[in-house]
mmCIF file with all atom_site columns, C-alpha atoms in Angstrom:
data_model
loop_
_atom_site.group_PDB
_atom_site.id
_atom_site.type_symbol
_atom_site.label_atom_id
_atom_site.label_alt_id
_atom_site.label_comp_id
_atom_site.label_asym_id
_atom_site.label_entity_id
_atom_site.label_seq_id
_atom_site.pdbx_PDB_ins_code
_atom_site.Cartn_x
_atom_site.Cartn_y
_atom_site.Cartn_z
_atom_site.occupancy
_atom_site.B_iso_or_equiv
_atom_site.pdbx_formal_charge
_atom_site.auth_seq_id
_atom_site.auth_comp_id
_atom_site.auth_asym_id
_atom_site.auth_atom_id
_atom_site.pdbx_PDB_model_num
ATOM 1  C CA . MET N 1 1  ? 98.363  104.639 126.734 1.00 50.00 ? 1  MET N CA 1
ATOM 2  C CA . ILE N 1 2  ? 95.729  104.111 124.078 1.00 56.00 ? 2  ILE N CA 1
ATOM 3  C CA . ILE N 1 3  ? 92.357  103.045 125.459 1.00 61.00 ? 3  ILE N CA 1
ATOM 4  C CA . ILE N 1 4  ? 90.565  100.816 123.016 1.00 58.00 ? 4  ILE N CA 1
ATOM 5  C CA . TYR N 1 5  ? 86.879  100.042 123.687 1.00 62.00 ? 5  TYR N CA 1
ATOM 6  C CA . ARG N 1 6  ? 86.411  97.970  120.535 1.00 66.00 ? 6  ARG N CA 1
ATOM 7  C CA . GLY N 1 7  ? 89.520  96.538  118.904 1.00 69.00 ? 7  GLY N CA 1
ATOM 8  C CA . TRP N 1 8  ? 88.459  97.246  115.301 1.00 75.00 ? 8  TRP N CA 1
ATOM 9  C CA . GLY N 1 9  ? 88.737  100.928 115.991 1.00 75.00 ? 9  GLY N CA 1
ATOM 10 C CA . LEU N 1 10 ? 92.509  100.743 116.055 1.00 77.00 ? 10 LEU N CA 1
ATOM 11 C CA . ALA N 1 11 ? 92.515  98.612  112.946 1.00 80.00 ? 11 ALA N CA 1
ATOM 12 C CA . LEU N 1 12 ? 90.375  101.146 111.074 1.00 79.00 ? 12 LEU N CA 1
ATOM 13 C CA . LEU N 1 13 ? 92.647  103.980 112.134 1.00 80.00 ? 13 LEU N CA 1
ATOM 14 C CA . GLY N 1 14 ? 95.658  101.950 111.169 1.00 82.00 ? 14 GLY N CA 1
ATOM 15 C CA . ALA N 1 15 ? 94.170  101.218 107.716 1.00 83.00 ? 15 ALA N CA 1
ATOM 16 C CA . ALA N 1 16 ? 94.663  104.925 106.928 1.00 85.00 ? 16 ALA N CA 1
ATOM 17 C CA . ILE N 1 17 ? 98.414  104.465 107.331 1.00 87.00 ? 17 ILE N CA 1
ATOM 18 C CA . VAL N 1 18 ? 98.361  101.899 104.499 1.00 89.00 ? 18 VAL N CA 1
ATOM 19 C CA . LEU N 1 19 ? 95.589  103.403 102.402 1.00 88.00 ? 19 LEU N CA 1
ATOM 20 C CA . PHE N 1 20 ? 96.759  107.019 102.254 1.00 89.00 ? 20 PHE N CA 1
ATOM 21 C CA . PRO N 1 21 ? 100.160 106.466 100.532 1.00 89.00 ? 21 PRO N CA 1
ATOM 22 C CA . MET N 1 22 ? 98.699  103.929 98.091  1.00 90.00 ? 22 MET N CA 1
ATOM 23 C CA . LEU N 1 23 ? 95.931  106.288 96.981  1.00 89.00 ? 23 LEU N CA 1
ATOM 24 C CA . PHE N 1 24 ? 98.220  109.297 96.968  1.00 88.00 ? 24 PHE N CA 1
ATOM 25 C CA . LEU N 1 25 ? 100.725 107.561 94.681  1.00 89.00 ? 25 LEU N CA 1
ATOM 26 C CA . ALA N 1 26 ? 97.977  106.191 92.474  1.00 90.00 ? 26 ALA N CA 1
ATOM 27 C CA . THR N 1 27 ? 96.108  109.463 91.955  1.00 87.00 ? 27 THR N CA 1
ATOM 28 C CA . GLY N 1 28 ? 98.703  112.154 92.603  1.00 85.00 ? 28 GLY N CA 1
ATOM 29 C CA . SER N 1 29 ? 96.031  114.039 94.526  1.00 85.00 ? 29 SER N CA 1
ATOM 30 C CA . PHE N 1 30 ? 95.997  114.850 98.246  1.00 85.00 ? 30 PHE N CA 1
ATOM 31 C CA . SER N 1 31 ? 92.207  115.149 98.552  1.00 86.00 ? 31 SER N CA 1
ATOM 32 C CA . VAL N 1 32 ? 91.280  111.729 97.120  1.00 87.00 ? 32 VAL N CA 1
ATOM 33 C CA . PRO N 1 33 ? 92.949  109.725 99.854  1.00 90.00 ? 33 PRO N CA 1
ATOM 34 C CA . VAL N 1 34 ? 91.612  112.037 102.627 1.00 90.00 ? 34 VAL N CA 1
ATOM 35 C CA . VAL N 1 35 ? 88.045  111.761 101.349 1.00 89.00 ? 35 VAL N CA 1
ATOM 36 C CA . ALA N 1 36 ? 88.387  107.977 100.890 1.00 89.00 ? 36 ALA N CA 1
ATOM 37 C CA . ILE N 1 37 ? 89.668  107.545 104.480 1.00 89.00 ? 37 ILE N CA 1
ATOM 38 C CA . ALA N 1 38 ? 86.930  109.751 105.909 1.00 90.00 ? 38 ALA N CA 1
ATOM 39 C CA . ALA N 1 39 ? 84.274  107.783 104.005 1.00 89.00 ? 39 ALA N CA 1
ATOM 40 C CA . LEU N 1 40 ? 85.791  104.475 105.143 1.00 87.00 ? 40 LEU N CA 1
ATOM 41 C CA . TRP N 1 41 ? 85.830  105.535 108.771 1.00 85.00 ? 41 TRP N CA 1
ATOM 42 C CA . ILE N 1 42 ? 82.221  106.813 108.579 1.00 88.00 ? 42 ILE N CA 1
ATOM 43 C CA . TRP N 1 43 ? 80.995  103.653 106.795 1.00 87.00 ? 43 TRP N CA 1
ATOM 44 C CA . LEU N 1 44 ? 82.814  101.009 108.870 1.00 81.00 ? 44 LEU N CA 1
ATOM 45 C CA . GLY N 1 45 ? 82.967  102.912 112.126 1.00 78.00 ? 45 GLY N CA 1
ATOM 46 C CA . ARG N 1 46 ? 79.307  102.943 112.973 1.00 77.00 ? 46 ARG N CA 1
ATOM 47 C CA . ARG N 1 47 ? 77.534  100.525 115.315 1.00 77.00 ? 47 ARG N CA 1
ATOM 48 C CA . LYS N 1 48 ? 75.921  97.434  113.992 1.00 76.00 ? 48 LYS N CA 1
ATOM 49 C CA . PHE N 1 49 ? 72.838  95.391  114.836 1.00 76.00 ? 49 PHE N CA 1
ATOM 50 C CA . ASP N 1 50 ? 73.167  91.613  115.177 1.00 73.00 ? 50 ASP N CA 1
ATOM 51 C CA . GLU N 1 51 ? 70.032  90.149  113.641 1.00 76.00 ? 51 GLU N CA 1
ATOM 52 C CA . GLU N 1 52 ? 70.504  86.683  115.108 1.00 79.00 ? 52 GLU N CA 1
ATOM 53 C CA . THR N 1 53 ? 70.662  87.732  118.757 1.00 82.00 ? 53 THR N CA 1
ATOM 54 C CA . GLY N 1 54 ? 68.878  91.074  118.459 1.00 78.00 ? 54 GLY N CA 1
ATOM 55 C CA . GLU N 1 55 ? 71.552  93.028  120.276 1.00 82.00 ? 55 GLU N CA 1
ATOM 56 C CA . ASP N 1 56 ? 73.429  96.179  119.386 1.00 79.00 ? 56 ASP N CA 1
ATOM 57 C CA . ILE N 1 57 ? 77.137  95.773  118.597 1.00 77.00 ? 57 ILE N CA 1
ATOM 58 C CA . PRO N 1 58 ? 78.895  98.956  119.745 1.00 76.00 ? 58 PRO N CA 1
ATOM 59 C CA . ALA N 1 59 ? 80.843  101.067 117.257 1.00 77.00 ? 59 ALA N CA 1
ATOM 60 C CA . PRO N 1 60 ? 84.592  100.520 117.011 1.00 79.00 ? 60 PRO N CA 1
ATOM 61 C CA . SER N 1 61 ? 86.260  103.253 119.030 1.00 80.00 ? 61 SER N CA 1
ATOM 62 C CA . VAL N 1 62 ? 89.596  104.567 120.205 1.00 79.00 ? 62 VAL N CA 1
ATOM 63 C CA . PHE N 1 63 ? 89.805  106.707 123.403 1.00 78.00 ? 63 PHE N CA 1
ATOM 64 C CA . PHE N 1 64 ? 86.067  105.832 123.762 1.00 78.00 ? 64 PHE N CA 1
ATOM 65 C CA . ILE N 1 65 ? 85.290  108.006 120.697 1.00 81.00 ? 65 ILE N CA 1
ATOM 66 C CA . PRO N 1 66 ? 83.591  106.123 117.875 1.00 83.00 ? 66 PRO N CA 1
ATOM 67 C CA . VAL N 1 67 ? 85.640  105.941 114.639 1.00 84.00 ? 67 VAL N CA 1
ATOM 68 C CA . TRP N 1 68 ? 82.749  107.396 112.601 1.00 86.00 ? 68 TRP N CA 1
ATOM 69 C CA . PHE N 1 69 ? 83.218  110.615 114.597 1.00 89.00 ? 69 PHE N CA 1
ATOM 70 C CA . TYR N 1 70 ? 86.848  110.801 113.542 1.00 87.00 ? 70 TYR N CA 1
ATOM 71 C CA . GLY N 1 71 ? 85.672  110.364 109.966 1.00 89.00 ? 71 GLY N CA 1
ATOM 72 C CA . ALA N 1 72 ? 83.116  113.117 110.379 1.00 91.00 ? 72 ALA N CA 1
ATOM 73 C CA . LEU N 1 73 ? 85.817  115.491 111.732 1.00 92.00 ? 73 LEU N CA 1
ATOM 74 C CA . LEU N 1 74 ? 88.093  114.575 108.837 1.00 90.00 ? 74 LEU N CA 1
ATOM 75 C CA . THR N 1 75 ? 85.472  115.548 106.227 1.00 91.00 ? 75 THR N CA 1
ATOM 76 C CA . ILE N 1 76 ? 85.852  119.225 107.194 1.00 90.00 ? 76 ILE N CA 1
ATOM 77 C CA . PRO N 1 77 ? 89.467  119.582 106.001 1.00 89.00 ? 77 PRO N CA 1
ATOM 78 C CA . ALA N 1 78 ? 88.794  117.039 103.232 1.00 88.00 ? 78 ALA N CA 1
ATOM 79 C CA . LEU N 1 79 ? 86.236  119.341 101.643 1.00 87.00 ? 79 LEU N CA 1
ATOM 80 C CA . GLY N 1 80 ? 88.736  122.185 101.912 1.00 88.00 ? 80 GLY N CA 1
ATOM 81 C CA . PHE N 1 81 ? 91.390  120.079 100.153 1.00 86.00 ? 81 PHE N CA 1
ATOM 82 C CA . VAL N 1 82 ? 88.934  119.212 97.380  1.00 87.00 ? 82 VAL N CA 1
ATOM 83 C CA . GLY N 1 83 ? 88.085  122.945 96.948  1.00 87.00 ? 83 GLY N CA 1
ATOM 84 C CA . ILE N 1 84 ? 91.730  123.888 96.723  1.00 88.00 ? 84 ILE N CA 1
ATOM 85 C CA . GLU N 1 85 ? 92.577  121.187 94.203  1.00 85.00 ? 85 GLU N CA 1
ATOM 86 C CA . VAL N 1 86 ? 89.595  121.926 92.039  1.00 83.00 ? 86 VAL N CA 1
ATOM 87 C CA . ALA N 1 87 ? 90.226  125.685 91.971  1.00 76.00 ? 87 ALA N CA 1
#
């Protein structure tokens, strides 16, 4: 059972399923899609501040873990992939 605290979390994780093959086929590189997905999760997976009401909007999350954290964890192997492809 997947526990979703904020529904956009699952949508952001699902975006990787669509984004990865498209970028992989377009660039022929494995590191470009991984870095792009990690950046997307970090950028869109953080919490927001509603200026009209003045309240915090919690970060999208899956299993009560914010999506930006998944992106941060993905940057570790992503940097390794970039290093391998550059060398």
